[in-house]
Amino acid sequence: MLKFLKQVVDYGKETAQAAKYIGQGLAVTFDHMQRRPITVQYPYEKLIPSERFRGRIHFEFDKCISCEVCVRVCPINLPVVDYEYDKATKKKKLNSYSIDFGVCIFCGNCVEYCPTNCLSMTEEYELATFERHELNFDNVALGRLPTKVTDDPMVTALRTLAYLPKDVMEPHDLPAGSQRAKSN
Amino acid sequence: MQIAEGVQLVTFGILSLLMLGAALGVVLFANIVYSAFLLGGVFISMAGIYILLNADFVSAAQILVYVGAVNVLILFAIMLVNKREDFKPLKNSWIRQGMTVVVCGGLFALLGSVSLVTPWKISTVMPLASSTVPIAKHFFTDFLLPFELASVLLLMSMVGAIILARRDFVPDTVTGITSTQDSLTLPERPRELAGK
Amino acid sequence: MNSGIDLQGTFIQSLSDFGISAELAKVFWMPFPMLLMIIGATVGVLVNVWLERKISAAAQQRIGPEYAGPLGVLQPVADGLKLVFKEDIQPAKSDPILFTMGPVLVVMPVFLSYLIVPFGQNLVITNINTGVFLWIALSSIVPIGLLMAGYSSNNKYSLLGGLRAAAQSISYEIPLALSVLAIVMMSNSLNTIDIVNQQADYGILSWNIWRQPVGFVIFWIAALAECERLPFDLPEAEEELVAGYQTEYSGMKFALFFVGSYVNLVLSALLVAILYLGGWSSPIPIDMLSNLLGVDPSTSWVQVVDASLGISMTLLKAYFLVFIAILTRWTVPRVRIDQLLNLGWKFLLPISLANLLITAALKLAFPTAFGG
């Protein structure tokens, strides 16, 4: 009998605890309701990518020496380096260079290892196309520079959290010339 | 009340037609799922006729018990055991059919004679405003025994269901195992195992 | 308790003055409250969808619908229009009749249940004695529609979702009915108007929630499960069942399910307001207020204020509960099917039975406080 009563009491306690936790959860949800939304209204507002952002890869045709290091360090040997050996100058002559961004994982190994720094990361991330083959960028497309978000008159550029002044969480309506918080 | 009586008559006609049609459908449809759904239709139109008889509580109980519980359980049973099997021609099936005809004919004769004998007088007693309280009074006075018996019956079936549901021993059907395994394997070419 | 405004009586009286017989006038009157209630319920759905989107957004620190109308209030209308104009797809191997009947059977009982929802002393479509019982009976038809939809789609996810929905709603109907029964025992009537009047004497102090706190919680949990709201939305659990019985539906038939579930939520909230939160009566009784101000409670403008206050009180209470439901949606994770059935059969059912028995005992012991 006593054992049964103890079971009942334990069950009651568990129930009360569960109810308490649900109440706490509701309090958290309710608390979130009065916080300011962190929404970035995307096509009209855009976040400024950080300086180490790994976006679409930029390629400088004239710097390339066709060494194929980028192909070797790539996890899937993605860059296509088309060159011929020029016997007169005893140098490789690059015909074309392409990277398929539908397959690229933006790991940045090619940029890291390129001996002449002809590869670099840009801040472009809007790569949507109507067909996946359009993502196969040749050396002309790779050589284009993206428009900066801050230069686009249609877009309100917003800073990401790390670039906001101290104790500011809200990128909208920053005073002009406000500096980012110093890292210690 | 001219309009009210007209509405009652038309409603009665529609409900009876619905009920008879649905009942015929229950019997005649080859698809058992249709029959089960139409059974719900029969129950609902029956509830409508109860409303016409000023028995609002009974009609609500009819919907709750028959449509909401019995019919849903029937549907559950059908949908969980939806095994499609072709009919095998039985030997001597005429005996069964003959028996069915005899039983159904007897039932029809019985009900027909009852309906002919009954005087069908239209009651002149004013209907009660609320039938709930008189029903409860009847349940706990002159109909106490059948009421309690029905609850004991339900309790028995509930206990039986619980015993069936938490049966601890598994009946060892040695013969059944091979057939179930056959039905569970996918139709594919038998592979040779690596050890062989 | 004053009788309040009798619109029906006034309407019939004014038509009779034109020489139309009283019963014909009643026939003319009948469509008005029904149409009003259907429109009201549909508008209630739109409001509910907007609230759901806005509150969900706020709980997740988003903005939610913003561009369609001020604060996005026209967004549900746009959603509805989209669903109306969408192609009505009928899967090739489905059962066409049952496929169409399913959503209809799900929506109809829910709209029918609005017959018994009172917004004031005379602001109810039918004042029938079986009130709440009729609602329970009607809501038991819904699983048949769900099973129909699940079966006719000819899709295993649909069938599983339909079976789950039916199992869920029949197992939660029992605690629901038992907790309603405790209320009915206290007010000695199944009639919704009697139930509200029974709680109207001392304002907020006489609401049933103080006398039936356990029943209130059980009713609310069971109502959430009946509406398939989030902690209990297993029949349409996206991760496992795609969309349950709604998987194959599109266009207006899907919209019927959608409307049905939201109307059901509003209906459940309204019924909680009526059964436990004093229905149309305001926290401070209006009679007391008018006596305090020295106004006769039977003057016409007090009556109008009383009626409109009653409607807004009922709606306010109902939408407060809807708000709680939406908040719960973003707080509590979905339960598993075994947890759901355990909660229903092993927890809610015994507790609601005990609640019923204790209510009966208290009624015998303290007949004045618990409706002798």
XYZ file of C-alpha atoms in Angstrom, chain C:
372
model
C -30.414 38.256 -15.386
C -32.117 40.510 -17.903
C -33.315 39.038 -21.133
C -31.165 41.253 -23.357
C -31.971 42.183 -26.922
C -34.326 39.907 -28.807
C -33.531 40.612 -32.465
C -35.607 37.701 -33.688
C -38.682 38.854 -31.818
C -38.290 42.404 -33.090
C -37.774 41.234 -36.681
C -40.845 38.982 -36.589
C -42.870 41.743 -34.945
C -41.921 44.301 -37.584
C -42.682 41.888 -40.453
C -46.014 40.998 -38.877
C -46.850 44.685 -38.930
C -46.636 44.526 -42.734
C -49.306 41.825 -42.688
C -47.047 38.778 -43.051
C -47.969 35.809 -40.898
C -45.730 35.150 -37.902
C -44.432 31.801 -39.071
C -43.558 33.105 -42.552
C -41.691 35.930 -40.841
C -39.783 33.333 -38.843
C -38.883 31.528 -42.079
C -37.581 34.838 -43.442
C -35.601 35.393 -40.268
C -33.920 31.997 -40.182
C -31.241 32.432 -42.898
C -29.871 35.639 -41.343
C -28.171 34.248 -38.237
C -26.929 31.227 -40.170
C -25.369 33.327 -42.925
C -23.971 35.700 -40.324
C -22.417 32.810 -38.438
C -20.892 31.229 -41.569
C -19.422 34.576 -42.612
C -18.300 35.190 -39.049
C -16.606 31.812 -38.855
C -14.841 32.370 -42.185
C -13.653 35.815 -41.189
C -12.589 34.263 -37.904
C -10.419 31.861 -39.897
C -8.799 34.735 -41.781
C -8.089 36.550 -38.529
C -6.769 33.331 -37.075
C -4.408 32.701 -39.995
C -3.112 36.258 -39.775
C -2.619 35.937 -36.020
C -0.893 32.612 -36.449
C 1.563 34.046 -38.972
C 2.212 37.258 -37.067
C 2.592 35.645 -33.641
C 4.734 32.842 -35.038
C 6.937 35.469 -36.648
C 7.179 37.440 -33.426
C 8.044 34.333 -31.423
C 10.887 33.653 -33.846
C 12.062 37.284 -34.069
C 10.841 37.629 -37.626
C 8.455 40.201 -39.101
C 5.899 38.011 -40.836
C 3.506 39.178 -43.551
C 4.098 42.866 -44.110
C 3.316 44.071 -47.608
C -0.270 42.840 -48.221
C -2.294 45.543 -46.560
C -1.397 47.331 -43.333
C 0.615 44.926 -41.152
C -0.113 42.234 -43.711
C -3.751 41.807 -42.721
C -4.701 40.975 -46.307
C -2.203 38.113 -46.478
C -4.756 35.403 -45.501
C -7.138 36.775 -48.129
C -4.363 36.496 -50.707
C -3.634 32.955 -49.530
C -7.305 32.049 -49.841
C -7.560 33.547 -53.330
C -4.497 31.610 -54.372
C -6.052 28.367 -53.161
C -9.302 29.158 -54.967
C -7.553 29.656 -58.278
C -5.205 26.713 -57.932
C -5.717 23.669 -60.094
C -7.803 21.000 -58.459
C -5.685 17.903 -58.930
C -7.271 14.492 -58.741
C -4.722 11.687 -58.427
C -5.064 9.139 -61.216
C -5.747 6.061 -59.119
C -7.727 7.743 -56.357
C -11.385 7.224 -55.655
C -13.067 10.346 -57.089
C -16.274 10.322 -55.023
C -14.687 9.614 -51.650
C -11.824 11.989 -52.499
C -14.334 14.841 -52.830
C -16.535 13.752 -49.942
C -13.668 13.582 -47.443
C -12.941 17.311 -47.025
C -16.675 18.085 -47.120
C -17.323 15.687 -44.248
C -14.472 17.220 -42.293
C -15.678 20.808 -42.678
C -19.452 20.404 -42.367
C -19.713 19.192 -38.746
C -17.347 21.927 -37.622
C -19.484 24.646 -39.188
C -22.642 22.949 -37.899
C -21.257 23.083 -34.370
C -21.469 26.890 -34.514
C -25.234 26.373 -34.069
C -24.763 26.154 -30.329
C -22.176 28.889 -29.724
C -23.847 31.766 -27.885
C -22.529 35.327 -28.036
C -25.221 36.719 -25.760
C -28.488 35.874 -24.083
C -30.330 35.715 -27.417
C -27.372 35.807 -29.778
C -27.309 32.124 -30.640
C -28.669 30.327 -33.704
C -30.486 27.530 -31.913
C -31.045 27.390 -28.203
C -31.342 23.624 -27.888
C -31.236 21.666 -24.696
C -28.629 19.174 -25.835
C -26.147 22.006 -26.644
C -22.695 20.782 -25.700
C -23.646 17.160 -26.269
C -24.569 18.036 -29.848
C -21.117 19.556 -30.303
C -19.418 16.396 -29.011
C -21.607 14.237 -31.249
C -20.930 16.376 -34.315
C -17.196 16.456 -33.740
C -17.237 12.661 -33.707
C -18.247 12.679 -37.401
C -14.960 14.326 -38.400
C -12.802 11.152 -38.145
C -14.976 9.511 -40.810
C -14.124 12.310 -43.221
C -10.454 11.981 -42.334
C -10.515 8.223 -42.892
C -12.321 8.824 -46.187
C -9.696 11.307 -47.322
C -6.880 9.053 -46.223
C -8.297 5.986 -47.891
C -9.374 7.533 -51.170
C -6.027 9.222 -51.859
C -4.504 5.820 -52.571
C -1.292 6.832 -50.862
C 0.298 5.146 -47.892
C 1.120 8.419 -46.137
C -2.463 9.570 -46.546
C -3.847 6.333 -45.192
C -1.494 6.361 -42.218
C -2.320 10.007 -41.545
C -6.041 9.341 -41.763
C -5.813 6.365 -39.411
C -3.709 8.364 -36.966
C -6.122 11.298 -37.090
C -9.092 9.052 -36.442
C -7.347 7.207 -33.603
C -6.283 10.488 -32.057
C -9.661 12.132 -32.217
C -11.589 9.162 -30.850
C -9.183 8.681 -27.973
C -9.181 12.351 -26.963
C -12.932 12.661 -27.292
C -13.411 10.665 -24.077
C -11.458 12.950 -21.673
C -13.028 15.897 -23.502
C -16.532 14.562 -22.933
C -15.801 13.670 -19.307
C -14.492 17.124 -18.479
C -17.531 18.673 -20.178
C -19.682 16.342 -18.115
C -18.264 17.776 -14.884
C -19.328 21.253 -16.035
C -22.737 19.958 -17.052
C -23.130 18.416 -13.617
C -22.461 21.749 -11.970
C -24.876 23.710 -14.137
C -27.552 20.987 -14.317
C -27.927 21.539 -18.045
C -26.343 20.688 -21.375
C -27.521 24.021 -22.717
C -24.678 26.443 -23.423
C -26.740 29.467 -22.397
C -27.598 27.911 -19.032
C -23.926 27.065 -18.543
C -22.943 30.686 -19.127
C -25.737 32.071 -16.958
C -24.656 29.777 -14.158
C -21.252 31.530 -14.139
C -22.566 35.074 -14.482
C -23.415 35.976 -10.890
C -20.195 37.363 -9.432
C -18.200 38.304 -12.511
C -14.758 36.790 -12.798
C -15.030 35.058 -9.407
C -17.863 32.792 -10.469
C -16.221 31.491 -13.667
C -15.969 27.760 -13.901
C -12.189 27.844 -14.216
C -11.901 28.389 -10.456
C -14.176 25.472 -9.683
C -12.838 23.191 -12.422
C -9.124 23.964 -12.876
C -8.276 20.342 -13.651
C -11.186 20.042 -16.037
C -10.074 23.231 -17.780
C -6.562 21.898 -18.377
C -7.855 18.512 -19.562
C -10.393 20.139 -21.852
C -7.784 22.429 -23.356
C -5.275 19.623 -23.956
C -7.960 17.407 -25.472
C -9.253 20.282 -27.609
C -5.745 20.921 -28.937
C -5.485 17.225 -29.781
C -8.881 17.279 -31.484
C -7.808 20.237 -33.619
C -4.477 18.554 -34.408
C -2.600 21.577 -33.106
C 1.109 21.373 -32.750
C 2.054 19.269 -29.782
C -0.408 16.760 -31.208
C -0.152 17.290 -34.966
C 0.939 13.729 -35.676
C -1.583 13.108 -38.476
C 0.240 15.672 -40.597
C 3.728 15.319 -39.174
C 5.829 16.552 -42.075
C 8.963 14.643 -41.203
C 7.349 11.248 -41.266
C 4.075 11.466 -43.168
C 4.669 14.305 -45.711
C 1.319 15.929 -44.893
C -0.746 13.000 -43.677
C -4.205 12.763 -45.159
C -3.728 16.096 -46.953
C -0.810 14.853 -49.042
C -2.693 14.391 -52.292
C -4.981 17.392 -51.917
C -4.573 20.721 -53.637
C -6.606 23.785 -54.477
C -10.018 24.195 -52.929
C -10.197 20.712 -51.408
C -6.993 21.386 -49.498
C -8.408 24.766 -48.564
C -11.420 23.000 -47.049
C -9.153 20.984 -44.737
C -7.249 24.154 -43.906
C -10.400 26.138 -43.151
C -11.810 23.191 -41.225
C -8.830 22.946 -38.917
C -8.779 26.677 -38.194
C -12.549 26.898 -37.715
C -12.207 23.988 -35.333
C -9.521 25.821 -33.389
C -11.679 28.939 -33.079
C -14.656 26.782 -32.137
C -12.710 24.980 -29.427
C -11.447 28.291 -28.075
C -15.001 29.668 -28.081
C -16.248 26.619 -26.223
C -13.489 26.871 -23.635
C -14.509 30.495 -23.200
C -18.142 29.472 -22.789
C -17.599 26.469 -20.524
C -14.812 27.773 -18.316
C -14.342 31.520 -18.778
C -17.883 32.741 -18.391
C -18.839 33.147 -22.066
C -20.162 36.597 -22.820
C -20.182 37.827 -19.209
C -17.557 40.437 -18.482
C -15.137 40.097 -15.552
C -17.123 42.731 -13.686
C -20.874 42.104 -14.049
C -22.531 44.733 -16.223
C -25.534 44.958 -13.896
C -23.256 45.926 -11.052
C -21.593 48.575 -13.203
C -24.868 50.098 -14.323
C -26.137 50.111 -10.745
C -22.914 51.798 -9.706
C -23.376 54.476 -12.374
C -27.007 54.778 -11.458
C -28.382 53.716 -14.857
C -31.344 51.428 -15.212
C -30.044 48.157 -16.770
C -33.137 47.815 -18.955
C -32.684 51.095 -20.858
C -32.080 50.514 -24.520
C -28.578 51.963 -24.865
C -27.339 49.931 -21.893
C -28.768 46.876 -23.619
C -26.895 47.676 -26.843
C -23.668 48.252 -24.928
C -24.267 45.031 -23.027
C -24.792 43.014 -26.221
C -21.756 44.415 -28.016
C -19.676 43.987 -24.885
C -20.878 40.386 -24.713
C -19.818 39.649 -28.294
C -16.458 41.316 -27.844
C -15.922 39.559 -24.482
C -16.572 36.141 -26.030
C -14.296 36.866 -28.970
C -11.613 38.352 -26.741
C -11.551 35.278 -24.515
C -11.564 32.952 -27.520
C -8.727 34.773 -29.251
C -6.732 34.871 -26.045
C -6.957 31.081 -26.034
C -5.986 30.983 -29.709
C -2.955 33.074 -28.766
C -2.056 30.545 -26.070
C -2.428 27.763 -28.638
C -0.055 29.508 -31.054
C 2.429 30.143 -28.255
C 2.220 26.472 -27.289
C 2.883 25.581 -30.896
C 6.311 27.227 -30.785
C 7.139 26.001 -27.288
C 6.293 22.337 -27.071
C 7.808 19.781 -29.447
C 5.622 17.216 -31.155
C 4.920 14.085 -29.136
C 5.401 10.580 -30.498
C 2.350 8.475 -31.307
C 2.875 6.211 -28.280
C 3.339 9.224 -26.012
C 0.166 10.699 -27.460
C -1.893 7.598 -26.763
C -0.295 7.135 -23.335
C -1.152 10.716 -22.433
C -4.713 10.250 -23.627
C -5.540 6.871 -22.142
C -3.284 6.569 -19.109
C -3.188 10.153 -17.897
C -6.084 12.305 -19.114
C -8.746 9.604 -18.946
C -8.203 8.545 -15.283
C -7.731 12.131 -14.171
C -10.872 13.300 -15.931
C -12.807 10.408 -14.381
C -11.469 11.328 -10.943
C -12.333 14.959 -11.642
C -15.876 13.943 -12.514
C -16.240 11.878 -9.338
C -14.793 14.631 -7.144
C -17.129 17.147 -8.772
C -20.079 14.886 -7.994
C -18.925 14.518 -4.394
C -18.415 18.262 -3.994
C -21.799 18.898 -5.533
C -23.391 16.665 -2.903
C -21.308 18.206 -0.112
C -21.543 21.908 -1.037
C -24.661 22.294 -3.165
C -24.520 26.111 -3.071
C -20.986 26.424 -4.485
C -21.208 23.581 -6.992
C -24.702 23.996 -8.378
C -27.027 21.905 -6.198
